[in-house]
Amino acid sequence: MLENKIQMINLETKNTANAGSLTFFESKNDIPFEIKRIYYIYAVPAETVRGGHAHKKLEQLIICLHGKIKVILDDGNERKDIVLKKPNCGLYLSPGLWRDIVYLEEDSLLFVAASEYYDESDYIRDYDEFLAYAKGR
Ligand code: TYD
């Protein structure tokens, strides 16, 4: 079930009256993995689709820090759309999920915490290859 491969995590947040909010999370304590890499995607024109790949090993926590982003997930059997728009809401993605990511609003900012260093050989960028990989798991 795709539901078992993802998790919406409400990140702990300190709200201060008239002085904004602070959200935080710690490796292993608040998310299921140790963070090795952080990256973020920004300055994407509205309605642009990025992603279009799956990972074999990588675990990620993705957060829409600003704007609105739709994540279209596919585990080879099921599909699910999730709209992210809250900076205190993290979406955990386990390995083996194809994702298309639609940047719905101008200036949307996607922040990603990842469990591994960048490794192009961890990517599956061909959808048919992904389907074969998902069936064989
Ligand atoms: P990619 O993960 O395909 O981004 P998106 O899914 O948003 O389109 O990465 C885009 C390019 O950036 C690709 O050439 C790989 C490179 N890249 C790195 O060099 N290091 C990284 O940590 C990441 C995430 C990507």
PDB file of C-alpha atoms and ligand atoms in Angstrom:
ATOM      1  CA  MET A   1       0.000   0.000   0.000  1.00  0.00           C
ATOM      2  CA  LEU A   2       1.288   3.429  -0.960  1.00  0.00           C
ATOM      3  CA  GLU A   3      -0.071   4.816   2.349  1.00  0.00           C
ATOM      4  CA  ASN A   4       2.513   2.716   4.210  1.00  0.00           C
ATOM      5  CA  LYS A   5       5.407   4.185   2.230  1.00  0.00           C
ATOM      6  CA  ILE A   6       4.729   7.797   3.153  1.00  0.00           C
ATOM      7  CA  GLN A   7       4.118   9.732   6.335  1.00  0.00           C
ATOM      8  CA  MET A   8       2.854  13.246   6.983  1.00  0.00           C
ATOM      9  CA  ILE A   9       4.869  14.569   9.878  1.00  0.00           C
ATOM     10  CA  ASN A  10       3.647  17.596  11.821  1.00  0.00           C
ATOM     11  CA  LEU A  11       6.904  19.286  12.719  1.00  0.00           C
ATOM     12  CA  GLU A  12       7.205  20.781  16.165  1.00  0.00           C
ATOM     13  CA  THR A  13       6.584  24.502  16.057  1.00  0.00           C
ATOM     14  CA  LYS A  14       6.971  27.325  18.540  1.00  0.00           C
ATOM     15  CA  ASN A  15       4.520  30.124  17.880  1.00  0.00           C
ATOM     16  CA  THR A  16       5.253  33.468  19.461  1.00  0.00           C
ATOM     17  CA  ALA A  17       2.486  36.046  19.810  1.00  0.00           C
ATOM     18  CA  ASN A  18       3.030  38.717  17.132  1.00  0.00           C
ATOM     19  CA  ALA A  19       6.553  37.473  16.461  1.00  0.00           C
ATOM     20  CA  GLY A  20       6.109  34.554  14.096  1.00  0.00           C
ATOM     21  CA  SER A  21       6.842  30.859  14.285  1.00  0.00           C
ATOM     22  CA  LEU A  22       9.857  28.581  14.511  1.00  0.00           C
ATOM     23  CA  THR A  23       9.738  24.991  13.251  1.00  0.00           C
ATOM     24  CA  PHE A  24      12.413  22.371  13.812  1.00  0.00           C
ATOM     25  CA  PHE A  25      13.190  18.686  13.428  1.00  0.00           C
ATOM     26  CA  GLU A  26      16.092  16.470  14.395  1.00  0.00           C
ATOM     27  CA  SER A  27      17.635  13.462  12.612  1.00  0.00           C
ATOM     28  CA  LYS A  28      16.174  10.205  13.938  1.00  0.00           C
ATOM     29  CA  ASN A  29      14.292  11.920  16.778  1.00  0.00           C
ATOM     30  CA  ASP A  30      11.617  13.583  14.658  1.00  0.00           C
ATOM     31  CA  ILE A  31      12.071  11.952  11.246  1.00  0.00           C
ATOM     32  CA  PRO A  32      12.835   8.283  10.424  1.00  0.00           C
ATOM     33  CA  PHE A  33      16.399   8.742   9.109  1.00  0.00           C
ATOM     34  CA  GLU A  34      19.786  10.390   9.613  1.00  0.00           C
ATOM     35  CA  ILE A  35      20.195  13.452   7.358  1.00  0.00           C
ATOM     36  CA  LYS A  36      23.241  13.465   5.054  1.00  0.00           C
ATOM     37  CA  ARG A  37      22.157  16.122   2.585  1.00  0.00           C
ATOM     38  CA  ILE A  38      19.914  19.178   2.332  1.00  0.00           C
ATOM     39  CA  TYR A  39      18.813  20.795  -0.912  1.00  0.00           C
ATOM     40  CA  TYR A  40      16.086  23.162  -2.035  1.00  0.00           C
ATOM     41  CA  ILE A  41      14.377  24.055  -5.268  1.00  0.00           C
ATOM     42  CA  TYR A  42      13.191  27.581  -5.970  1.00  0.00           C
ATOM     43  CA  ALA A  43      12.612  30.199  -8.687  1.00  0.00           C
ATOM     44  CA  VAL A  44      10.461  27.687 -10.559  1.00  0.00           C
ATOM     45  CA  PRO A  45       7.789  29.221 -12.833  1.00  0.00           C
ATOM     46  CA  ALA A  46       4.194  28.462 -11.716  1.00  0.00           C
ATOM     47  CA  GLU A  47       2.715  25.201 -13.044  1.00  0.00           C
ATOM     48  CA  THR A  48       6.150  23.728 -13.816  1.00  0.00           C
ATOM     49  CA  VAL A  49       6.501  19.980 -13.307  1.00  0.00           C
ATOM     50  CA  ARG A  50       9.808  18.630 -12.004  1.00  0.00           C
ATOM     51  CA  GLY A  51      10.725  15.270 -10.484  1.00  0.00           C
ATOM     52  CA  GLY A  52       9.857  12.484 -12.888  1.00  0.00           C
ATOM     53  CA  HIS A  53      11.973   9.884 -11.129  1.00  0.00           C
ATOM     54  CA  ALA A  54      12.157   7.384  -8.271  1.00  0.00           C
ATOM     55  CA  HIS A  55      14.946   6.464  -5.876  1.00  0.00           C
ATOM     56  CA  LYS A  56      16.156   2.980  -5.009  1.00  0.00           C
ATOM     57  CA  LYS A  57      17.552   3.713  -1.543  1.00  0.00           C
ATOM     58  CA  LEU A  58      17.036   7.370  -0.760  1.00  0.00           C
ATOM     59  CA  GLU A  59      14.677   8.476   2.010  1.00  0.00           C
ATOM     60  CA  GLN A  60      13.520  12.081   2.015  1.00  0.00           C
ATOM     61  CA  LEU A  61      11.536  14.560   4.026  1.00  0.00           C
ATOM     62  CA  ILE A  62      10.096  17.237   1.792  1.00  0.00           C
ATOM     63  CA  ILE A  63       8.608  20.512   2.984  1.00  0.00           C
ATOM     64  CA  CYS A  64       6.972  23.315   1.060  1.00  0.00           C
ATOM     65  CA  LEU A  65       8.451  26.309   2.877  1.00  0.00           C
ATOM     66  CA  HIS A  66       6.611  28.856   0.746  1.00  0.00           C
ATOM     67  CA  GLY A  67       3.877  28.713  -1.874  1.00  0.00           C
ATOM     68  CA  LYS A  68       2.032  25.573  -2.922  1.00  0.00           C
ATOM     69  CA  ILE A  69       3.349  22.322  -4.343  1.00  0.00           C
ATOM     70  CA  LYS A  70       1.538  19.176  -5.521  1.00  0.00           C
ATOM     71  CA  VAL A  71       3.365  15.883  -5.145  1.00  0.00           C
ATOM     72  CA  ILE A  72       2.039  13.094  -7.372  1.00  0.00           C
ATOM     73  CA  LEU A  73       3.202   9.757  -6.007  1.00  0.00           C
ATOM     74  CA  ASP A  74       3.150   6.353  -7.628  1.00  0.00           C
ATOM     75  CA  ASP A  75       4.423   3.074  -6.162  1.00  0.00           C
ATOM     76  CA  GLY A  76       3.804   1.067  -9.330  1.00  0.00           C
ATOM     77  CA  ASN A  77       0.350  -0.010  -8.113  1.00  0.00           C
ATOM     78  CA  GLU A  78      -1.371   3.086  -6.779  1.00  0.00           C
ATOM     79  CA  ARG A  79      -1.198   6.844  -7.243  1.00  0.00           C
ATOM     80  CA  LYS A  80      -1.778   9.576  -4.714  1.00  0.00           C
ATOM     81  CA  ASP A  81      -1.693  13.373  -4.913  1.00  0.00           C
ATOM     82  CA  ILE A  82      -0.647  15.424  -1.916  1.00  0.00           C
ATOM     83  CA  VAL A  83      -0.693  19.214  -1.793  1.00  0.00           C
ATOM     84  CA  LEU A  84       1.918  20.778   0.460  1.00  0.00           C
ATOM     85  CA  LYS A  85       1.538  24.378   1.569  1.00  0.00           C
ATOM     86  CA  LYS A  86       2.434  24.503   5.260  1.00  0.00           C
ATOM     87  CA  PRO A  87       6.025  25.065   6.412  1.00  0.00           C
ATOM     88  CA  ASN A  88       5.432  22.942   9.533  1.00  0.00           C
ATOM     89  CA  CYS A  89       4.266  19.914   7.592  1.00  0.00           C
ATOM     90  CA  GLY A  90       6.872  17.422   6.330  1.00  0.00           C
ATOM     91  CA  LEU A  91       6.132  14.609   3.896  1.00  0.00           C
ATOM     92  CA  TYR A  92       8.324  11.553   4.445  1.00  0.00           C
ATOM     93  CA  LEU A  93       8.980   9.491   1.318  1.00  0.00           C
ATOM     94  CA  SER A  94      10.441   6.019   1.585  1.00  0.00           C
ATOM     95  CA  PRO A  95      12.430   4.575  -1.336  1.00  0.00           C
ATOM     96  CA  GLY A  96      10.755   3.169  -4.450  1.00  0.00           C
ATOM     97  CA  LEU A  97       8.231   5.933  -5.130  1.00  0.00           C
ATOM     98  CA  TRP A  98       7.922   7.643  -8.485  1.00  0.00           C
ATOM     99  CA  ARG A  99       7.195  11.354  -8.015  1.00  0.00           C
ATOM    100  CA  ASP A 100       6.124  14.185 -10.240  1.00  0.00           C
ATOM    101  CA  ILE A 101       6.204  17.518  -8.472  1.00  0.00           C
ATOM    102  CA  VAL A 102       4.074  20.412  -9.662  1.00  0.00           C
ATOM    103  CA  TYR A 103       5.068  23.880  -8.498  1.00  0.00           C
ATOM    104  CA  LEU A 104       1.571  25.341  -8.373  1.00  0.00           C
ATOM    105  CA  GLU A 105       2.457  28.883  -7.312  1.00  0.00           C
ATOM    106  CA  GLU A 106       5.158  31.318  -8.372  1.00  0.00           C
ATOM    107  CA  ASP A 107       8.004  31.417  -5.841  1.00  0.00           C
ATOM    108  CA  SER A 108       7.164  28.074  -4.276  1.00  0.00           C
ATOM    109  CA  LEU A 109      10.103  26.781  -2.284  1.00  0.00           C
ATOM    110  CA  LEU A 110      10.669  23.046  -1.806  1.00  0.00           C
ATOM    111  CA  PHE A 111      13.060  22.074   0.957  1.00  0.00           C
ATOM    112  CA  VAL A 112      14.404  18.498   1.056  1.00  0.00           C
ATOM    113  CA  ALA A 113      16.277  16.602   3.761  1.00  0.00           C
ATOM    114  CA  ALA A 114      17.800  13.415   2.352  1.00  0.00           C
ATOM    115  CA  SER A 115      19.272  10.260   3.877  1.00  0.00           C
ATOM    116  CA  GLU A 116      22.186   9.878   1.413  1.00  0.00           C
ATOM    117  CA  TYR A 117      24.736  11.946  -0.458  1.00  0.00           C
ATOM    118  CA  TYR A 118      23.909  12.688  -4.072  1.00  0.00           C
ATOM    119  CA  ASP A 119      24.280   9.567  -6.200  1.00  0.00           C
ATOM    120  CA  GLU A 120      22.917   9.530  -9.746  1.00  0.00           C
ATOM    121  CA  SER A 121      22.972   5.705  -9.754  1.00  0.00           C
ATOM    122  CA  ASP A 122      20.250   5.751  -7.078  1.00  0.00           C
ATOM    123  CA  TYR A 123      17.820   7.391  -9.532  1.00  0.00           C
ATOM    124  CA  ILE A 124      15.372   5.617 -11.826  1.00  0.00           C
ATOM    125  CA  ARG A 125      14.467   8.195 -14.468  1.00  0.00           C
ATOM    126  CA  ASP A 126      12.619   5.950 -16.910  1.00  0.00           C
ATOM    127  CA  TYR A 127       8.997   5.166 -15.977  1.00  0.00           C
ATOM    128  CA  ASP A 128       8.917   1.711 -17.605  1.00  0.00           C
ATOM    129  CA  GLU A 129      12.131   0.820 -15.831  1.00  0.00           C
ATOM    130  CA  PHE A 130      10.506   1.996 -12.597  1.00  0.00           C
ATOM    131  CA  LEU A 131       7.452  -0.218 -13.163  1.00  0.00           C
ATOM    132  CA  ALA A 132       9.698  -3.239 -13.745  1.00  0.00           C
ATOM    133  CA  TYR A 133      11.709  -2.343 -10.620  1.00  0.00           C
ATOM    134  CA  ALA A 134       8.534  -1.909  -8.516  1.00  0.00           C
ATOM    135  CA  LYS A 135       7.136  -5.285  -9.654  1.00  0.00           C
ATOM    136  CA  GLY A 136      10.393  -7.054  -8.818  1.00  0.00           C
ATOM    137  CA  ARG A 137      10.589  -5.702  -5.248  1.00  0.00           C
TER     138      ARG A 137
HETATM  139  P1  TYD B   1      16.782  16.178  -9.703  1.00  0.00           P
HETATM  140  O1  TYD B   1      16.881  15.390  -8.453  1.00  0.00           O
HETATM  141  O2  TYD B   1      16.435  15.447 -10.972  1.00  0.00           O
HETATM  142  O3  TYD B   1      15.758  17.387  -9.473  1.00  0.00           O
HETATM  143  P2  TYD B   1      14.195  17.534  -9.813  1.00  0.00           P
HETATM  144  O4  TYD B   1      13.559  16.225  -9.492  1.00  0.00           O
HETATM  145  O5  TYD B   1      13.712  18.657  -8.975  1.00  0.00           O
HETATM  146  O6  TYD B   1      14.098  17.906 -11.268  1.00  0.00           O
HETATM  147  O7  TYD B   1      18.150  16.979  -9.912  1.00  0.00           O
HETATM  148  C1  TYD B   1      18.306  17.932 -10.934  1.00  0.00           C
HETATM  149  C2  TYD B   1      19.782  17.980 -11.298  1.00  0.00           C
HETATM  150  O8  TYD B   1      20.551  18.382 -10.182  1.00  0.00           O
HETATM  151  C3  TYD B   1      20.353  16.645 -11.757  1.00  0.00           C
HETATM  152  O9  TYD B   1      21.259  16.897 -12.821  1.00  0.00           O
HETATM  153  C4  TYD B   1      21.127  16.137 -10.573  1.00  0.00           C
HETATM  154  C5  TYD B   1      21.553  17.406  -9.872  1.00  0.00           C
HETATM  155  N1  TYD B   1      21.647  17.253  -8.403  1.00  0.00           N
HETATM  156  C6  TYD B   1      22.875  17.261  -7.795  1.00  0.00           C
HETATM  157  O10 TYD B   1      23.938  17.381  -8.446  1.00  0.00           O
HETATM  158  N2  TYD B   1      22.936  17.141  -6.431  1.00  0.00           N
HETATM  159  C7  TYD B   1      21.831  16.998  -5.672  1.00  0.00           C
HETATM  160  O11 TYD B   1      21.920  16.880  -4.416  1.00  0.00           O
HETATM  161  C8  TYD B   1      20.544  16.978  -6.319  1.00  0.00           C
HETATM  162  C9  TYD B   1      19.286  16.814  -5.528  1.00  0.00           C
HETATM  163  C10 TYD B   1      20.509  17.104  -7.685  1.00  0.00           C
END
